[in-house]
GROMACS .gro file of C-alpha atoms in nm:
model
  366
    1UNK     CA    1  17.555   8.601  17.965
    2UNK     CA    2  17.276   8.703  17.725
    3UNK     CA    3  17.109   8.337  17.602
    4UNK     CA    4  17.151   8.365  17.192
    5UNK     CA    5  16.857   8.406  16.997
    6UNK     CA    6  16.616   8.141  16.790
    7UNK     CA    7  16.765   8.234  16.509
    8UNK     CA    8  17.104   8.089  16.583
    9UNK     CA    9  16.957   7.811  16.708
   10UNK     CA   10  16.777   7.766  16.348
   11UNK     CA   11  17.099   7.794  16.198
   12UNK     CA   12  17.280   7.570  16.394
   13UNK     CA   13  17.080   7.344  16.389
   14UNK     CA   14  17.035   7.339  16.037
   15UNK     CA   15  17.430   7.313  16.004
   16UNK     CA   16  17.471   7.051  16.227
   17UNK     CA   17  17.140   6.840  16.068
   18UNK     CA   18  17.340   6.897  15.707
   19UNK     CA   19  17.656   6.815  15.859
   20UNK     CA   20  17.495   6.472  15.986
   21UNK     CA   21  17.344   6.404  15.651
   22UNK     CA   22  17.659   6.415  15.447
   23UNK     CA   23  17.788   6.135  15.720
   24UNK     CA   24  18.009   6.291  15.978
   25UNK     CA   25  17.791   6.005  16.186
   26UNK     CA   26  17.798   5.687  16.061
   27UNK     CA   27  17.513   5.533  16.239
   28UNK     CA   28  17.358   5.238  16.053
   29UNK     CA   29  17.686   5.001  16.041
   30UNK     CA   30  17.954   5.171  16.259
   31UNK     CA   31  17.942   5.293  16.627
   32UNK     CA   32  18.079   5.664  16.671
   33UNK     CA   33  18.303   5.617  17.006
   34UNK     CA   34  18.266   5.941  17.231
   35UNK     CA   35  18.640   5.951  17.318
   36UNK     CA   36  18.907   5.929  17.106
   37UNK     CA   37  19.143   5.629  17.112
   38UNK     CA   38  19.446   5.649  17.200
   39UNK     CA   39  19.765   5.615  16.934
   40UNK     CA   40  20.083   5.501  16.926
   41UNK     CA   41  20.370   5.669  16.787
   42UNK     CA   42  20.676   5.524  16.734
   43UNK     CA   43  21.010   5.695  16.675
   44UNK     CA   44  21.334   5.597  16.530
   45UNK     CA   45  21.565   5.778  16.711
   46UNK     CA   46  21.458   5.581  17.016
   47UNK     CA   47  21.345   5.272  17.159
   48UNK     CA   48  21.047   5.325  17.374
   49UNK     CA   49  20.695   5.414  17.302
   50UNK     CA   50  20.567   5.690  17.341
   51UNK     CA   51  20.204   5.696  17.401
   52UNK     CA   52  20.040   6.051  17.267
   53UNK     CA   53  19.661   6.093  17.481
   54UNK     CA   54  19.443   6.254  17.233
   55UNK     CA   55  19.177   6.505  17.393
   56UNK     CA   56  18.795   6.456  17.384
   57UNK     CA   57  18.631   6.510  17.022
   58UNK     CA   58  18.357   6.696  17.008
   59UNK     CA   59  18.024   6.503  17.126
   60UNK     CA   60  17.710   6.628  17.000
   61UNK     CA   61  17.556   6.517  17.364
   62UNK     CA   62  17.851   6.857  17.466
   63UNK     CA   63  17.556   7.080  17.342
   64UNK     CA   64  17.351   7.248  17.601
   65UNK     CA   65  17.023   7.050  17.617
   66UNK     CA   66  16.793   7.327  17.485
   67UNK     CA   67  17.025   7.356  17.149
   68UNK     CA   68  17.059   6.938  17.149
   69UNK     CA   69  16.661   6.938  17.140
   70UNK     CA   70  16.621   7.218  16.884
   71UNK     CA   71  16.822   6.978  16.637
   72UNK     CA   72  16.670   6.663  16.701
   73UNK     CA   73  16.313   6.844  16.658
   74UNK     CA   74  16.447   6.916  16.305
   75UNK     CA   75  16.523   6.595  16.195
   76UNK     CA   76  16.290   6.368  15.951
   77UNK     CA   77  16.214   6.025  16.038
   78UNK     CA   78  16.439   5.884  15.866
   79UNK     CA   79  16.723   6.078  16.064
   80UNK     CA   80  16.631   6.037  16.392
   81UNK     CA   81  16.613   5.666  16.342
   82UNK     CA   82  16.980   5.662  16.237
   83UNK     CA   83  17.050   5.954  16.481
   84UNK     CA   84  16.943   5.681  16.733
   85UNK     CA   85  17.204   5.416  16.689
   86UNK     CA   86  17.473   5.669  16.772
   87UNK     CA   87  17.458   5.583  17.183
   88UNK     CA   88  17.211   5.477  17.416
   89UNK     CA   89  17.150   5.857  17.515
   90UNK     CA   90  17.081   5.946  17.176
   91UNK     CA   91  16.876   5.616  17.139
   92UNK     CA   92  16.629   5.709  17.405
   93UNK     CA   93  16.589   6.099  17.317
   94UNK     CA   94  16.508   6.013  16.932
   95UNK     CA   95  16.212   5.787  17.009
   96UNK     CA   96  16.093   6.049  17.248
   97UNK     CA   97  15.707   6.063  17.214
   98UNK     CA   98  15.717   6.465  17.153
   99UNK     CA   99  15.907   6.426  16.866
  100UNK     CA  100  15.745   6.152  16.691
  101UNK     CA  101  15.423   6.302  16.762
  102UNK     CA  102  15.465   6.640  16.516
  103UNK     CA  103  15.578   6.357  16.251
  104UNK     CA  104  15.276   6.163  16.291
  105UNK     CA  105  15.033   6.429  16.300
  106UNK     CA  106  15.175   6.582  15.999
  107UNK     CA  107  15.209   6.310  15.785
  108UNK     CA  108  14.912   6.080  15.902
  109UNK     CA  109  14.670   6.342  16.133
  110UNK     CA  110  14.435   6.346  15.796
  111UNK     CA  111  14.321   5.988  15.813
  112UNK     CA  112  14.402   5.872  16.227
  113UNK     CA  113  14.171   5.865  16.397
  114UNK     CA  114  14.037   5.781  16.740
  115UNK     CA  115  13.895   5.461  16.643
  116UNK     CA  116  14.257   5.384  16.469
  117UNK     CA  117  14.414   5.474  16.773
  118UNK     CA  118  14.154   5.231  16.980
  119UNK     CA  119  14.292   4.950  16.717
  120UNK     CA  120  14.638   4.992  16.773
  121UNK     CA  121  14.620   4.933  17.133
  122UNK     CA  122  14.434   4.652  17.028
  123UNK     CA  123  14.681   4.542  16.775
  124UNK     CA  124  15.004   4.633  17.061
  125UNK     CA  125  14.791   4.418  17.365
  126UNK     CA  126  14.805   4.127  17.107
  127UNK     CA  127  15.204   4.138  17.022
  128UNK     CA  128  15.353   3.878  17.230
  129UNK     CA  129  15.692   4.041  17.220
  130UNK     CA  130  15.811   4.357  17.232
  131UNK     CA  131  16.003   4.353  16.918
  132UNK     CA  132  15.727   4.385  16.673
  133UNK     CA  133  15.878   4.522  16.329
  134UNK     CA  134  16.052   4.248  16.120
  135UNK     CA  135  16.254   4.376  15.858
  136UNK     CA  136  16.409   4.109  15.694
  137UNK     CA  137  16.153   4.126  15.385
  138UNK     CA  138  16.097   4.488  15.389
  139UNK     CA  139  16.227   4.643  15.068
  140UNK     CA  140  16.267   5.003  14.899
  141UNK     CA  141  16.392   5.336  15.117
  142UNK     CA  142  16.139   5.261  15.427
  143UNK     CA  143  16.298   4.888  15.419
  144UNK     CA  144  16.666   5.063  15.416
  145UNK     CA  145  16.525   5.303  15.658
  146UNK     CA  146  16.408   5.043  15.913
  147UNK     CA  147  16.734   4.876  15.845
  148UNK     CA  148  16.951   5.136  16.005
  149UNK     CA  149  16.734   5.095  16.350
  150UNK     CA  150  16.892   4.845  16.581
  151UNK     CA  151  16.670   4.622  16.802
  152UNK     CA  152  16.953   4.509  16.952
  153UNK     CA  153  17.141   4.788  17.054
  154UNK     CA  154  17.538   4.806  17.046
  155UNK     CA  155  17.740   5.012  17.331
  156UNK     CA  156  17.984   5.263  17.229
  157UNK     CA  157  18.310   5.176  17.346
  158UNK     CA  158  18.256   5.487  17.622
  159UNK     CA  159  17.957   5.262  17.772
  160UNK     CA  160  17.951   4.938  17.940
  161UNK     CA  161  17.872   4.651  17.748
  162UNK     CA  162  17.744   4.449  18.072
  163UNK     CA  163  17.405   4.711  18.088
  164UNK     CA  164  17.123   4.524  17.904
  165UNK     CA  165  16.962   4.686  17.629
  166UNK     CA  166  16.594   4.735  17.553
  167UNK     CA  167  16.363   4.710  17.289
  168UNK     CA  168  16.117   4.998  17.074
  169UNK     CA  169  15.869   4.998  17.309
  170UNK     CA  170  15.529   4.862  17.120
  171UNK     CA  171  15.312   5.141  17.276
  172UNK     CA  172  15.555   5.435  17.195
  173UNK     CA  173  15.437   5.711  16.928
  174UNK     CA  174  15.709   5.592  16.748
  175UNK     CA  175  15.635   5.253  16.724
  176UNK     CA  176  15.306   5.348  16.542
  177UNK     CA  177  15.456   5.595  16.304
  178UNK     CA  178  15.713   5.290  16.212
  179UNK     CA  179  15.410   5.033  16.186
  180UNK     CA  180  15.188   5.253  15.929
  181UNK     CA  181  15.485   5.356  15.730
  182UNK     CA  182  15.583   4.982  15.689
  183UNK     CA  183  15.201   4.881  15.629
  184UNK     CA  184  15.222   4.633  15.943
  185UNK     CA  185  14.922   4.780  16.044
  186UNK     CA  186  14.644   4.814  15.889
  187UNK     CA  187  14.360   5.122  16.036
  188UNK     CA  188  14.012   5.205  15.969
  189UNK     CA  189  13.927   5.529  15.802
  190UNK     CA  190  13.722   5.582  15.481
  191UNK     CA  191  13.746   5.613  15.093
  192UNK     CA  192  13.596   5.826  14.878
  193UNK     CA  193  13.447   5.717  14.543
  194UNK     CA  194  13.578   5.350  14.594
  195UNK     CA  195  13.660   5.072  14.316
  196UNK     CA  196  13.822   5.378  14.135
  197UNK     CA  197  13.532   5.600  14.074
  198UNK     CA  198  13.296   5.304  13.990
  199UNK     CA  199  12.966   5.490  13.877
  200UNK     CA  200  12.817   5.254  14.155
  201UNK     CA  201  12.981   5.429  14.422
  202UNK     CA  202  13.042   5.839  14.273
  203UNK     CA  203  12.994   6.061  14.554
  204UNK     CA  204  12.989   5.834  14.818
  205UNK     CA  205  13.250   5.736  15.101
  206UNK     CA  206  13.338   5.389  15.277
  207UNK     CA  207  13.492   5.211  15.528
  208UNK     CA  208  13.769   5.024  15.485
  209UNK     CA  209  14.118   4.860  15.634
  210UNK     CA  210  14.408   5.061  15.468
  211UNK     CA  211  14.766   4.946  15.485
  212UNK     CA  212  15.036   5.186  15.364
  213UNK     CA  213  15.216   5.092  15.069
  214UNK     CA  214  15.558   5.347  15.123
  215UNK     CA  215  15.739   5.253  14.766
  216UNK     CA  216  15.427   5.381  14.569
  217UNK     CA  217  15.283   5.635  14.850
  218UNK     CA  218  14.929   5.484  14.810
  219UNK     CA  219  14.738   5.245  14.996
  220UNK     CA  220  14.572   4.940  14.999
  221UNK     CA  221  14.191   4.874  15.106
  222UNK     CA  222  13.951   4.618  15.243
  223UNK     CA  223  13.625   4.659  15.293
  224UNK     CA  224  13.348   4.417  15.389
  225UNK     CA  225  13.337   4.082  15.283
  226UNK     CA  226  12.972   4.154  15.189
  227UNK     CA  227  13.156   4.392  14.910
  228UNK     CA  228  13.139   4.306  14.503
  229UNK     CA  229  13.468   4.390  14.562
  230UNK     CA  230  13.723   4.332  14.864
  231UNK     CA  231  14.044   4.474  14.812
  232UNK     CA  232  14.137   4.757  14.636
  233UNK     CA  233  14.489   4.874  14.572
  234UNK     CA  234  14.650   5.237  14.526
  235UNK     CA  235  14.455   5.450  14.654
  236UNK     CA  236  14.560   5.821  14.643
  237UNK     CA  237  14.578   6.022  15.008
  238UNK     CA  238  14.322   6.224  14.831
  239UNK     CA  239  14.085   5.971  14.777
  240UNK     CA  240  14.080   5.893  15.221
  241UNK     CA  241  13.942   6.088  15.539
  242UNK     CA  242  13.939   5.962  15.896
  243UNK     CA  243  13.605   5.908  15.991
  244UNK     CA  244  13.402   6.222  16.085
  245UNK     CA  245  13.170   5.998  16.345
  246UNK     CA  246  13.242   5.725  16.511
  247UNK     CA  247  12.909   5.559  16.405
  248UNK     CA  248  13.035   5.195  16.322
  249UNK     CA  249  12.938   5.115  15.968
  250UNK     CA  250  12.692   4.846  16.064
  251UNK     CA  251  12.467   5.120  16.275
  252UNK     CA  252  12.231   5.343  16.206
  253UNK     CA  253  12.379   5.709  16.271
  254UNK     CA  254  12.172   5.887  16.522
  255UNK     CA  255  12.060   6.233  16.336
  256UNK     CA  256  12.068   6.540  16.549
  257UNK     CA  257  12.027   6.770  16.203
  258UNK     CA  258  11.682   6.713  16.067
  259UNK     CA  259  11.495   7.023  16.234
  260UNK     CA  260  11.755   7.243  16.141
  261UNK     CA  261  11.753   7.121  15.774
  262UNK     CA  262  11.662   7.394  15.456
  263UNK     CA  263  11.688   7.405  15.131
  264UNK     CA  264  12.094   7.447  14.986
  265UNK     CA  265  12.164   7.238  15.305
  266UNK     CA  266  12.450   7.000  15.199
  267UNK     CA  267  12.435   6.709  15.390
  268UNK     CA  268  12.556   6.329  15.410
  269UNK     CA  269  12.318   6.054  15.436
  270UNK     CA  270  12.401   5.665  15.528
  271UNK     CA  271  12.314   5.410  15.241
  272UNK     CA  272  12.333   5.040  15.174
  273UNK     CA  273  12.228   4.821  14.890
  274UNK     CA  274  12.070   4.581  15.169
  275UNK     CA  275  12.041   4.514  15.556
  276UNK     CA  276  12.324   4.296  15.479
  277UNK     CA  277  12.588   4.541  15.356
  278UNK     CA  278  12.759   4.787  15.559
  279UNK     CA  279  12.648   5.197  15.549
  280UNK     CA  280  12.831   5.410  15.294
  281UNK     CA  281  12.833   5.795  15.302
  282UNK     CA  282  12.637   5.963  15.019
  283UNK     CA  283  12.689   6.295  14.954
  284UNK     CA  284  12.306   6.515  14.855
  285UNK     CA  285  12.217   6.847  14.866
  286UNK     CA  286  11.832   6.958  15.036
  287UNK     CA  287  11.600   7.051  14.805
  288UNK     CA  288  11.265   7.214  14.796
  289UNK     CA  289  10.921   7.082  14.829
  290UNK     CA  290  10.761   6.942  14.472
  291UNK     CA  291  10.499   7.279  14.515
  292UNK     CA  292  10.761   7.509  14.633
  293UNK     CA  293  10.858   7.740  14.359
  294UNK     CA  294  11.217   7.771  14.505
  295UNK     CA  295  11.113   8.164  14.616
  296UNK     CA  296  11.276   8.273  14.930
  297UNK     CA  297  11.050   8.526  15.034
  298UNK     CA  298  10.752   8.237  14.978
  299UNK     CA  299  10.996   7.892  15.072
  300UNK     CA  300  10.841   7.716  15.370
  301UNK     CA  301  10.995   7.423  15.313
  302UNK     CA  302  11.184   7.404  15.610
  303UNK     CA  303  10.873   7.403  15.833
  304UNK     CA  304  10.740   7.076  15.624
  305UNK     CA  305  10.758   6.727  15.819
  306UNK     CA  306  10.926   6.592  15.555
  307UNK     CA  307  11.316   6.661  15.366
  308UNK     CA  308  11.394   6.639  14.955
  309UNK     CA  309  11.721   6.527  14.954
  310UNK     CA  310  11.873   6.589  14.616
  311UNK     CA  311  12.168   6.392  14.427
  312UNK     CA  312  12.239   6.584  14.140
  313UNK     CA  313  12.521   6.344  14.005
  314UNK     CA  314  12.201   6.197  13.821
  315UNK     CA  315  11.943   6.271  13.566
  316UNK     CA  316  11.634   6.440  13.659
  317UNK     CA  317  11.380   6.159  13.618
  318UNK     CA  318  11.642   5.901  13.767
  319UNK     CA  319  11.545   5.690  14.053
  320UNK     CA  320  11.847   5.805  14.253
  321UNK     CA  321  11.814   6.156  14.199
  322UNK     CA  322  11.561   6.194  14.503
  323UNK     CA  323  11.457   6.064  14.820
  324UNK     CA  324  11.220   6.177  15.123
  325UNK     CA  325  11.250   6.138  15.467
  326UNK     CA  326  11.088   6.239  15.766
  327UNK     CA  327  11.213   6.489  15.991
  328UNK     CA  328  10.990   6.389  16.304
  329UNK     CA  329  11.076   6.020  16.291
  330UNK     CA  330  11.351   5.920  16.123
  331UNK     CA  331  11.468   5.626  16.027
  332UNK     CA  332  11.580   5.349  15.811
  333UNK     CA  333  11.377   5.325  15.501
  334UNK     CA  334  11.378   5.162  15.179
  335UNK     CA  335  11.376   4.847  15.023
  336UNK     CA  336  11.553   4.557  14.874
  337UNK     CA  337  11.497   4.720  14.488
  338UNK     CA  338  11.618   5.075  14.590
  339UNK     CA  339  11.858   4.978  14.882
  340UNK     CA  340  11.799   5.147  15.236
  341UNK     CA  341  11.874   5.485  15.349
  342UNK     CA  342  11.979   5.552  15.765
  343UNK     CA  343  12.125   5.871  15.958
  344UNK     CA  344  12.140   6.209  15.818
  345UNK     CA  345  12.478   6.430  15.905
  346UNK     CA  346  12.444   6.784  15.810
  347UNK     CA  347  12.803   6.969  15.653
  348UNK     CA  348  12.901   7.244  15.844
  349UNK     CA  349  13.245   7.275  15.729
  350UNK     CA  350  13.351   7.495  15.425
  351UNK     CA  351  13.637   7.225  15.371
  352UNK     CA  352  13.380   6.936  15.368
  353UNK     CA  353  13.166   7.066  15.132
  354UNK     CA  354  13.456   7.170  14.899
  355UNK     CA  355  13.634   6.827  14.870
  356UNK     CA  356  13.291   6.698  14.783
  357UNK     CA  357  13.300   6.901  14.498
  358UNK     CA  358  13.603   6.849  14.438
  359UNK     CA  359  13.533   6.489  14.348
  360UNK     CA  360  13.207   6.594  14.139
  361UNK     CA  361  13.175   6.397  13.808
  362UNK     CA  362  13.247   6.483  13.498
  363UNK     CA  363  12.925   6.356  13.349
  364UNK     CA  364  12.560   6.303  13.534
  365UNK     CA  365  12.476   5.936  13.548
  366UNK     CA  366  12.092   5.781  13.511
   0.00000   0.00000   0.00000
């Protein structure tokens, strides 16, 4: 027999998933039984009952397991989490780690990182029971989402109610998607332009705690207790990146660029206002010597000990508009008046340098 083509598969899939949707299974408050009761019939013409065996409905666990899979890798979130209250066997293929892992990455693979990933096994050692999500205050569609998902598992009347039933395991792929969609946990990644676009912090990107905020679709932030500012609330997805080192922001970044540094570089460079605070990311361009006439056939800027680094988001005459370091031995230099400058990580990425453009001021600041 000649096996049928993706293309059924698509649409059968897609039939079935729109089929589901419009509530052929009703998952969140009612148990689908895999066999069909049976029913009495009584008739008038005689005395006894007659007792009519219905056959088997269909079962969507009937499907060969190759089309079964091709479905449930086509549902959202939301669906599989209802999909898994149908029966145990459903239960344990929707919180599958392959499928929750294409939903993570595509929703949440901008801003995870490794060190977020280090913190939730953290955060998952610490849980003193496996049954970590409470819902009972959760509100809006992730709350009604969350609400279909049964910690406590009913059987279907095809199963035996004597097998115990288990928990969302706390260190499943799933567990974590659940956990940053309901803003249980919060991860470390970084924020661009921070307290709003504060002319204090233009062109510049911090650490921070985010927690996920799924009624609005924006986040909420905490940064260092050293901050003017500690929390900040709805921040865009456009306004966060998952840190591109894993240089904590207490520590000076180790710079492997400087010799390789010209002019038109475009580079990042670690700042704080004093040893106290943490590092911030500042975004600069490398400029040319003060004798250099910015000549490529006569530019030997590259060859001096020392880098211009250039931030054009001020005025010409500004004291923030340059700075100097020293390519054979950096590091951390500065003072208490013009805060202290660290590690030096040059932008290789077309997409890097883009999105800092991206967020370029209107207006240039003194």
């Amino acid at each position: 027999m000649m096996l049928l083509g993706p293309w059924f598969w698509e649409g059968f899939s897609r039939f079935l998933v729109s089929w589901f949707n419009k509530g052929r299974f009703a998952v969140s408050m009612f148990q689908v039984p895999l066999k069909m009761p049976p029913t009495k019939v009584n008739l008038c013409s005689k005395v006894q009952e007659v007792v009519e065996e219905e056959g088997e409905g269909p079962s969507l666990l009937d499907l060969p397991e190759l089309a079964l899979e091709c479905i449930l890798e086509r549902l959202s979130p939301a669906e599989l989490c209802s999909m898994a209250g149908v029966c145990n066997s459903l239960r344990d293929r929707c919180r599958s780690d392959h499928l929750w892992e294409k939903h993570l990455k595509h929703k949440w693979g901008r801003v995870i990182c490794e060190a977020a990933c280090k913190e939730w096994q953290c955060h998952i050692a610490s849980r003193k029971r496996p049954s970590f999500l409470d819902q009972r205050n959760q509100k809006g569609f992730f709350g009604s989402l969350v609400s279909m998902w049964p910690f406590s598992w009913n059987k279907p009347q095809c199963e035996s109610r004597n097998k115990p039933t288990t928990c969302l395991p706390v260190d499943s792929i799933m567990a974590l998607y659940l956990s940053l969609e309901s803003g249980k946990f919060w991860f470390p990644a970084q924020v661009f332009n921070r307290e709003n676009g504060h002319v204090g912090f233009m062109l510049s990107c911090y650490d921070a705690q985010l927690s996920y905020d799924s009624k609005t679709d924006t986040f909420q932030a905490r940064y260092s207790p050293f901050a003017r500012r500690a929390i900040e609330e709805s921040i865009h997805w456009d306004r966060l990146r998952a840190p591109p080192v894993e240089t904590p922001a207490h520590v000076l970044h180790t710079s492997d660029c400087l010799n390789d540094l010209k002019p038109g570089d475009h580079i990042e460079i670690q700042w704080r206002r004093s040893k106290e605070f943490p590092y911030g990311w500042w975004y600069a361009v490398v400029g040319h010597q003060e004798l250099c006439d910015g000549n490529e056939n006569r530019c030997r800027c590259r060859y001096s000990d020392t880098v211009i680094l250039e931030f054009s988001q001020y005025t010409p005459g500004s004291r923030w508009r340059r700075t100097i370091v020293n390519r054979k031995d950096h590091r951390e230099v500065g003072n208490e008046a013009d805060g202290f400058y660290g590690g030096i990580r040059k932008l290789y990425k077309e997409e890097e340098i883009s999105k800092w453009k991206q967020l370029w001021p209107k207006q240039i600041f003194d």
